[in-house]
Coordinates of N, CA and C in Angstrom, one line a residue:
X237 N 1.0 24.9 11.1 CA 1.8 25.4 9.9 C 1.0 25.2 8.7
X238 N 0.9 26.1 7.8 CA 0.1 26.0 6.6 C 1.0 25.5 5.5
X239 N 0.4 24.8 4.5 CA 1.2 24.3 3.3 C 1.9 25.4 2.6
X240 N 1.5 26.7 2.8 CA 2.2 27.8 2.0 C 3.4 28.3 2.8
X241 N 3.7 27.8 4.0 CA 4.9 28.3 4.7 C 6.2 27.8 4.1
X242 N 7.3 28.3 4.6 CA 8.6 28.0 3.9 C 9.1 26.6 4.4
X243 N 8.5 26.0 5.4 CA 8.9 24.7 5.8 C 8.1 23.6 5.2
X244 N 8.7 22.4 5.1 CA 8.0 21.3 4.5 C 6.7 21.0 5.3
X245 N 5.6 20.7 4.6 CA 4.4 20.3 5.2 C 4.6 18.9 5.9
X246 N 4.4 18.8 7.2 CA 4.6 17.5 7.8 C 3.6 16.4 7.3
X247 N 2.4 16.8 7.0 CA 1.5 15.7 6.5 C 1.9 15.2 5.2
X248 N 2.3 16.1 4.3 CA 2.7 15.7 2.9 C 4.0 14.9 3.0
X249 N 4.9 15.3 3.9 CA 6.1 14.6 4.1 C 5.8 13.2 4.6
X250 N 5.0 13.1 5.7 CA 4.6 11.8 6.2 C 3.9 10.9 5.2
X251 N 3.0 11.5 4.4 CA 2.3 10.7 3.4 C 3.3 10.2 2.4
X252 N 4.2 11.0 1.9 CA 5.1 10.6 0.9 C 6.1 9.5 1.4
X253 N 6.7 9.7 2.6 CA 7.6 8.7 3.1 C 6.8 7.4 3.4
X254 N 5.7 7.5 4.0 CA 4.9 6.3 4.4 C 4.5 5.6 3.1
X255 N 4.1 6.3 2.1 CA 3.7 5.6 0.9 C 4.9 4.9 0.2
X256 N 6.0 5.6 0.3 CA 7.3 5.0 -0.2 C 7.6 3.7 0.5
X257 N 7.4 3.7 1.8 CA 7.7 2.5 2.6 C 6.8 1.4 2.2
X258 N 5.5 1.7 2.1 CA 4.5 0.6 1.7 C 4.8 0.1 0.3
X259 N 5.1 1.0 -0.6 CA 5.4 0.6 -2.0 C 6.6 -0.3 -2.0
X260 N 7.6 0.0 -1.2 CA 8.8 -0.8 -1.1 C 8.5 -2.2 -0.5
X261 N 7.7 -2.2 0.5 CA 7.3 -3.5 1.0 C 6.6 -4.4 0.0
X262 N 5.6 -3.8 -0.6 CA 4.9 -4.6 -1.6 C 5.8 -5.0 -2.8
X263 N 6.6 -4.1 -3.2 CA 7.5 -4.4 -4.4 C 8.5 -5.5 -4.0
X264 N 9.0 -5.4 -2.8 CA 9.9 -6.5 -2.3 C 9.3 -7.9 -2.4
X265 N 8.0 -8.0 -2.1 CA 7.4 -9.3 -2.3 C 7.2 -9.6 -3.7
X266 N 6.9 -8.6 -4.6 CA 6.7 -8.9 -6.0 C 8.0 -9.3 -6.7
X267 N 9.1 -8.7 -6.4 CA 10.3 -9.0 -7.1 C 11.4 -9.8 -6.4
X268 N 11.2 -10.0 -5.1 CA 12.2 -10.8 -4.4 C 11.6 -12.0 -3.6
X269 N 10.7 -11.7 -2.7 CA 10.2 -12.8 -1.8 C 9.5 -13.9 -2.6
X270 N 8.5 -13.5 -3.3 CA 7.6 -14.5 -4.0 C 8.4 -15.2 -5.1
X271 N 9.2 -14.6 -5.9 CA 10.0 -15.4 -6.9 C 11.0 -16.4 -6.2
X272 N 11.5 -16.0 -5.0 CA 12.4 -16.9 -4.3 C 11.6 -18.1 -3.7
X273 N 10.4 -17.8 -3.2 CA 9.6 -18.8 -2.6 C 9.0 -19.7 -3.7
X274 N 8.9 -19.2 -4.9 CA 8.4 -20.0 -6.0 C 9.3 -21.2 -6.3
X275 N 10.5 -21.1 -6.0 CA 11.5 -22.2 -6.2 C 11.5 -23.2 -5.1
X276 N 10.8 -22.9 -4.0 CA 10.8 -23.8 -2.9 C 9.6 -24.9 -3.0
X277 N 9.8 -25.9 -2.2 CA 8.7 -26.9 -2.2 C 7.5 -26.4 -1.5
X278 N 6.4 -27.1 -1.6 CA 5.1 -26.6 -1.0 C 5.1 -26.3 0.5
X279 N 5.7 -27.3 1.2 CA 5.8 -27.1 2.7 C 6.6 -25.9 3.1
X280 N 7.7 -25.7 2.4 CA 8.6 -24.5 2.7 C 7.9 -23.2 2.3
X281 N 7.2 -23.2 1.2 CA 6.5 -22.0 0.8 C 5.4 -21.7 1.8
X282 N 4.6 -22.7 2.2 CA 3.5 -22.4 3.1 C 4.1 -22.0 4.5
X283 N 5.1 -22.6 5.0 CA 5.7 -22.3 6.2 C 6.3 -20.8 6.2
X284 N 7.0 -20.5 5.2 CA 7.6 -19.1 5.1 C 6.5 -18.1 5.0
X285 N 5.4 -18.3 4.2 CA 4.4 -17.3 4.1 C 3.6 -17.1 5.4
X286 N 3.4 -18.2 6.1 CA 2.8 -18.1 7.4 C 3.6 -17.3 8.3
X287 N 4.9 -17.4 8.3 CA 5.7 -16.6 9.2 C 5.7 -15.2 8.8
X288 N 5.8 -14.9 7.5 CA 5.7 -13.5 7.1 C 4.4 -12.9 7.5
X289 N 3.3 -13.6 7.2 CA 2.0 -13.1 7.6 C 1.8 -12.9 9.1
X290 N 2.3 -13.9 9.9 CA 2.2 -13.7 11.3 C 2.9 -12.5 11.8
X291 N 4.1 -12.2 11.2 CA 4.8 -11.0 11.6 C 4.2 -9.7 11.2
X292 N 3.5 -9.7 10.1 CA 2.9 -8.4 9.6 C 1.4 -8.2 9.9
X293 N 0.6 -9.3 9.8 CA -0.8 -9.1 9.9 C -1.3 -8.7 11.3
X294 N -0.6 -9.1 12.3 CA -1.0 -8.8 13.7 C -0.1 -7.8 14.3
X295 N 0.8 -7.1 13.5 CA 1.7 -6.1 14.1 C 1.0 -4.7 14.3
X296 N 1.1 -4.2 15.5 CA 0.6 -2.9 15.7 C 1.4 -1.8 15.0
X297 N 2.7 -2.0 14.9 CA 3.5 -1.0 14.2 C 3.2 -1.0 12.7
X298 N 3.0 -2.2 12.1 CA 2.6 -2.2 10.7 C 1.2 -1.6 10.5
X299 N 0.3 -2.0 11.4 CA -1.0 -1.4 11.3 C -1.1 0.1 11.4
X300 N -0.3 0.6 12.3 CA -0.2 2.1 12.4 C 0.4 2.7 11.1
X301 N 1.4 2.1 10.5 CA 1.9 2.7 9.3 C 0.9 2.5 8.2
X302 N 0.3 1.3 8.1 CA -0.6 1.0 7.0 C -1.8 2.0 7.0
X303 N -2.4 2.3 8.1 CA -3.5 3.2 8.2 C -3.1 4.6 8.3
X304 N -1.9 4.9 8.9 CA -1.4 6.2 9.1 C -1.1 6.9 7.8
X305 N -0.6 6.1 6.8 CA -0.3 6.7 5.5 C -1.6 7.2 4.9
X306 N -2.7 6.5 5.0 CA -4.0 7.0 4.4 C -4.4 8.3 5.1
X307 N -4.3 8.3 6.4 CA -4.7 9.5 7.2 C -3.8 10.7 6.8
X308 N -2.5 10.5 6.8 CA -1.6 11.5 6.4 C -1.9 12.1 5.0
X309 N -2.2 11.2 4.1 CA -2.4 11.6 2.7 C -3.7 12.4 2.6
X310 N -4.7 12.0 3.4 CA -6.0 12.8 3.4 C -5.8 14.1 4.1
X311 N -5.0 14.2 5.1 CA -4.7 15.5 5.8 C -3.9 16.4 4.9
X312 N -2.9 15.8 4.2 CA -2.2 16.6 3.2 C -3.1 17.2 2.2
X313 N -4.0 16.4 1.6 CA -4.9 16.9 0.6 C -5.8 18.0 1.1
X314 N -6.3 17.8 2.3 CA -7.1 18.9 2.9 C -6.4 20.2 3.2
X315 N -5.1 20.0 3.7 CA -4.3 21.2 4.0 C -4.0 22.0 2.7
X316 N -3.7 21.2 1.6 CA -3.5 21.9 0.3 C -4.7 22.6 -0.2
X317 N -5.9 21.9 -0.1 CA -7.1 22.5 -0.5 C -7.4 23.8 0.3
X318 N -7.2 23.8 1.6 CA -7.4 25.0 2.4 C -6.4 26.1 2.0
X319 N -5.3 25.8 1.6 CA -4.3 26.8 1.2 C -4.5 27.2 -0.3
X320 N -5.6 26.8 -0.8 CA -6.0 27.2 -2.2 C -4.9 26.7 -3.2
X321 N -4.4 25.6 -3.0 CA -3.5 24.9 -4.0 C -4.2 23.8 -4.6
X322 N -5.1 24.2 -5.5 CA -6.1 23.2 -6.1 C -5.4 22.1 -6.8
X323 N -4.5 22.3 -7.7 CA -3.8 21.2 -8.4 C -3.1 20.3 -7.5
X324 N -2.4 20.8 -6.5 CA -1.7 20.0 -5.6 C -2.7 19.2 -4.7
X325 N -3.8 19.8 -4.4 CA -4.8 19.1 -3.6 C -5.4 18.0 -4.4
X326 N -5.6 18.2 -5.7 CA -6.1 17.1 -6.6 C -5.2 16.0 -6.7
X327 N -3.9 16.3 -6.8 CA -2.9 15.2 -6.8 C -2.8 14.4 -5.5
X328 N -2.9 15.1 -4.4 CA -2.9 14.4 -3.1 C -4.2 13.6 -2.9
X329 N -5.3 14.2 -3.4 CA -6.6 13.4 -3.3 C -6.5 12.2 -4.1
X330 N -6.0 12.3 -5.3 CA -5.8 11.1 -6.2 C -4.9 10.1 -5.5
X331 N -3.8 10.5 -4.9 CA -2.9 9.6 -4.2 C -3.7 8.9 -3.0
X332 N -4.6 9.6 -2.3 CA -5.4 9.0 -1.3 C -6.3 8.0 -1.9
X333 N -6.9 8.2 -3.0 CA -7.7 7.3 -3.7 C -6.9 6.0 -4.0
X334 N -5.8 6.2 -4.6 CA -4.9 5.0 -5.0 C -4.5 4.3 -3.8
X335 N -4.1 5.0 -2.7 CA -3.7 4.3 -1.5 C -4.9 3.6 -0.9
X336 N -6.1 4.2 -1.0 CA -7.3 3.6 -0.5 C -7.6 2.3 -1.3
X337 N -7.3 2.3 -2.6 CA -7.4 1.0 -3.3 C -6.5 -0.1 -2.8
X338 N -5.3 0.3 -2.4 CA -4.4 -0.7 -1.8 C -4.9 -1.2 -0.5
X339 N -5.6 -0.4 0.3 CA -6.2 -0.9 1.5 C -7.3 -1.8 1.2
X340 N -8.2 -1.4 0.2 CA -9.3 -2.3 -0.1 C -8.8 -3.7 -0.6
X341 N -7.8 -3.7 -1.4 CA -7.3 -5.0 -1.9 C -6.7 -5.8 -0.8
X342 N -6.0 -5.1 0.1 CA -5.4 -5.8 1.3 C -6.5 -6.5 2.1
X343 N -7.5 -5.7 2.4 CA -8.6 -6.1 3.3 C -9.5 -7.1 2.6
X344 N -9.8 -6.9 1.3 CA -10.7 -7.8 0.5 C -10.0 -9.0 -0.1
X345 N -8.7 -9.0 -0.3 CA -8.1 -10.2 -0.9 C -6.9 -10.7 -0.1
X346 N -5.9 -9.9 0.2 CA -4.7 -10.4 0.8 C -4.9 -11.0 2.2
X347 N -5.6 -10.2 3.0 CA -5.8 -10.7 4.4 C -6.7 -12.0 4.5
X348 N -7.8 -12.0 3.7 CA -8.5 -13.3 3.7 C -7.7 -14.5 3.2
X349 N -6.9 -14.3 2.2 CA -6.0 -15.3 1.7 C -5.0 -15.7 2.8
X350 N -4.5 -14.7 3.5 CA -3.5 -15.0 4.6 C -4.2 -15.8 5.7
X351 N -5.4 -15.5 6.1 CA -6.2 -16.2 7.1 C -6.4 -17.7 6.6
X352 N -6.8 -17.8 5.4 CA -7.1 -19.2 4.9 C -5.8 -20.0 4.9
X353 N -4.7 -19.4 4.5 CA -3.4 -20.1 4.6 C -3.0 -20.5 6.0
X354 N -3.3 -19.6 6.9 CA -2.9 -19.8 8.3 C -3.7 -21.0 8.9
X355 N -5.0 -21.1 8.4 CA -5.8 -22.2 9.0 C -5.8 -23.5 8.2
X356 N -5.1 -23.5 7.1 CA -5.0 -24.7 6.2 C -4.3 -25.8 6.9
X357 N -4.8 -27.0 6.9 CA -4.2 -28.1 7.6 C -3.1 -28.8 6.8
X358 N -1.9 -28.2 6.8 CA -0.8 -28.7 6.0 C 0.2 -29.6 6.7
X359 N 0.1 -29.7 7.9 CA 1.1 -30.6 8.6 C 0.9 -32.1 8.4
X360 N -0.3 -32.4 7.9 CA -0.6 -33.9 7.8 C 0.0 -34.5 6.5
X361 N 0.0 -33.7 5.4 CA 0.5 -34.3 4.2 C 1.0 -33.2 3.2
X362 N 1.9 -33.7 2.3 CA 2.4 -32.8 1.3 C 1.3 -32.4 0.3
X363 N 0.3 -33.3 0.2 CA -0.8 -33.0 -0.7 C -1.6 -31.8 -0.1
X364 N -1.8 -31.7 1.2 CA -2.5 -30.6 1.8 C -1.7 -29.3 1.6
X365 N -0.4 -29.4 1.7 CA 0.5 -28.2 1.5 C 0.3 -27.7 0.1
X366 N 0.3 -28.7 -0.9 CA 0.2 -28.3 -2.3 C -1.1 -27.7 -2.6
X367 N -2.2 -28.2 -2.0 CA -3.5 -27.6 -2.1 C -3.6 -26.2 -1.5
X368 N -3.0 -26.0 -0.4 CA -3.0 -24.7 0.3 C -2.2 -23.7 -0.6
X369 N -1.1 -24.1 -1.1 CA -0.3 -23.2 -1.9 C -1.0 -22.9 -3.2
X370 N -1.6 -23.8 -3.8 CA -2.4 -23.6 -5.1 C -3.5 -22.6 -4.9
X371 N -4.2 -22.7 -3.8 CA -5.3 -21.8 -3.5 C -4.8 -20.4 -3.1
X372 N -3.6 -20.3 -2.7 CA -3.1 -19.0 -2.2 C -2.2 -18.3 -3.1
X373 N -1.2 -18.9 -3.7 CA -0.1 -18.2 -4.3 C -0.5 -17.3 -5.5
X374 N -1.2 -17.8 -6.5 CA -1.5 -17.0 -7.6 C -2.4 -15.8 -7.3
X375 N -3.5 -16.1 -6.5 CA -4.4 -14.9 -6.2 C -3.7 -13.9 -5.3
X376 N -2.9 -14.4 -4.4 CA -2.2 -13.4 -3.5 C -1.2 -12.6 -4.3
X377 N -0.5 -13.2 -5.3 CA 0.5 -12.4 -6.1 C -0.2 -11.4 -7.0
X378 N -1.4 -11.8 -7.5 CA -2.1 -10.8 -8.3 C -2.6 -9.7 -7.5
X379 N -3.1 -9.9 -6.3 CA -3.6 -8.9 -5.5 C -2.4 -8.0 -5.0
X380 N -1.3 -8.6 -4.7 CA -0.1 -7.8 -4.3 C 0.3 -6.9 -5.4
X381 N 0.3 -7.4 -6.7 CA 0.7 -6.6 -7.8 C -0.2 -5.3 -7.9
X382 N -1.5 -5.5 -7.7 CA -2.4 -4.4 -7.7 C -2.1 -3.4 -6.6
X383 N -1.8 -3.9 -5.4 CA -1.4 -3.0 -4.3 C -0.1 -2.3 -4.6
X384 N 0.9 -3.0 -5.2 CA 2.1 -2.3 -5.6 C 1.9 -1.2 -6.6
X385 N 1.1 -1.5 -7.6 CA 0.8 -0.5 -8.6 C 0.1 0.7 -8.1
X386 N -0.9 0.5 -7.2 CA -1.7 1.5 -6.6 C -0.8 2.4 -5.7
X387 N 0.1 1.8 -4.9 CA 1.0 2.6 -4.1 C 2.0 3.3 -4.9
X388 N 2.5 2.7 -5.9 CA 3.5 3.3 -6.8 C 2.9 4.6 -7.4
X389 N 1.7 4.5 -7.9 CA 1.0 5.6 -8.5 C 0.8 6.7 -7.4
X390 N 0.4 6.3 -6.2 CA 0.2 7.3 -5.1 C 1.5 8.0 -4.8
X391 N 2.6 7.2 -4.8 CA 3.9 7.7 -4.5 C 4.3 8.7 -5.5
X392 N 4.1 8.4 -6.8 CA 4.5 9.3 -7.9 C 3.7 10.7 -7.7
X393 N 2.4 10.6 -7.4 CA 1.6 11.8 -7.2 C 2.1 12.6 -6.0
X394 N 2.3 11.9 -4.9 CA 2.8 12.7 -3.7 C 4.2 13.2 -3.9
X395 N 5.1 12.5 -4.5 CA 6.4 13.0 -4.8 C 6.4 14.2 -5.7
X396 N 5.6 14.1 -6.8 CA 5.4 15.3 -7.7 C 4.9 16.5 -6.9
X397 N 3.9 16.2 -6.1 CA 3.3 17.3 -5.3 C 4.4 18.0 -4.4
X398 N 5.1 17.1 -3.7 CA 6.2 17.6 -2.8 C 7.3 18.3 -3.5
X399 N 7.7 17.8 -4.7 CA 8.7 18.4 -5.5 C 8.3 19.8 -6.0
X400 N 7.1 19.8 -6.5 CA 6.5 21.1 -7.0 C 6.4 22.1 -5.9
X401 N 6.0 21.7 -4.8 CA 5.9 22.6 -3.6 C 7.3 23.1 -3.2
X402 N 8.3 22.2 -3.2 CA 9.7 22.7 -2.8 C 10.2 23.6 -3.9
X403 N 10.0 23.4 -5.2 CA 10.5 24.2 -6.2 C 9.8 25.6 -6.1
X404 N 8.5 25.6 -5.8 CA 7.8 26.9 -5.8 C 8.3 27.8 -4.6
X405 N 8.9 27.1 -3.6 CA 9.4 27.9 -2.4 C 10.8 28.4 -2.6
X406 N 11.5 27.7 -3.5 CA 12.9 28.0 -3.7 C 13.1 29.4 -4.3

């Protein structure tokens, strides 16, 4: 089905919904999880973050969503370009670039921090937990804020593209 047909483009729909899900996940950590954990002691913070990371970092479902969004966004941009929808294709391409930034930040910052926290020897003392938390919390939150902003920008571009496409078909 081409992007000019009367039905929603499945790649654009998948890219938009998937980007929304990723934005929501990152935002939930920014405004809910991390502020709540900031009020906890070091051992509780480290334990909780290890559990979150274990649940997400090695999850095939999360990995499929995480990478699938990037693929769907690229496919949507390509389909729009082929349908000679240049402005829409540029918006989708910009969304792919922003989402790609979130992947780069995840791979370059968040995942290495998660691995370091996972391997930190915190069971021996509260000083070890404090050191692990200090090395982790602030850099991870900064990187997550970048991921959130990048995904939010990508979502705005994809949403705008989908909305304009729907209005032009109406």
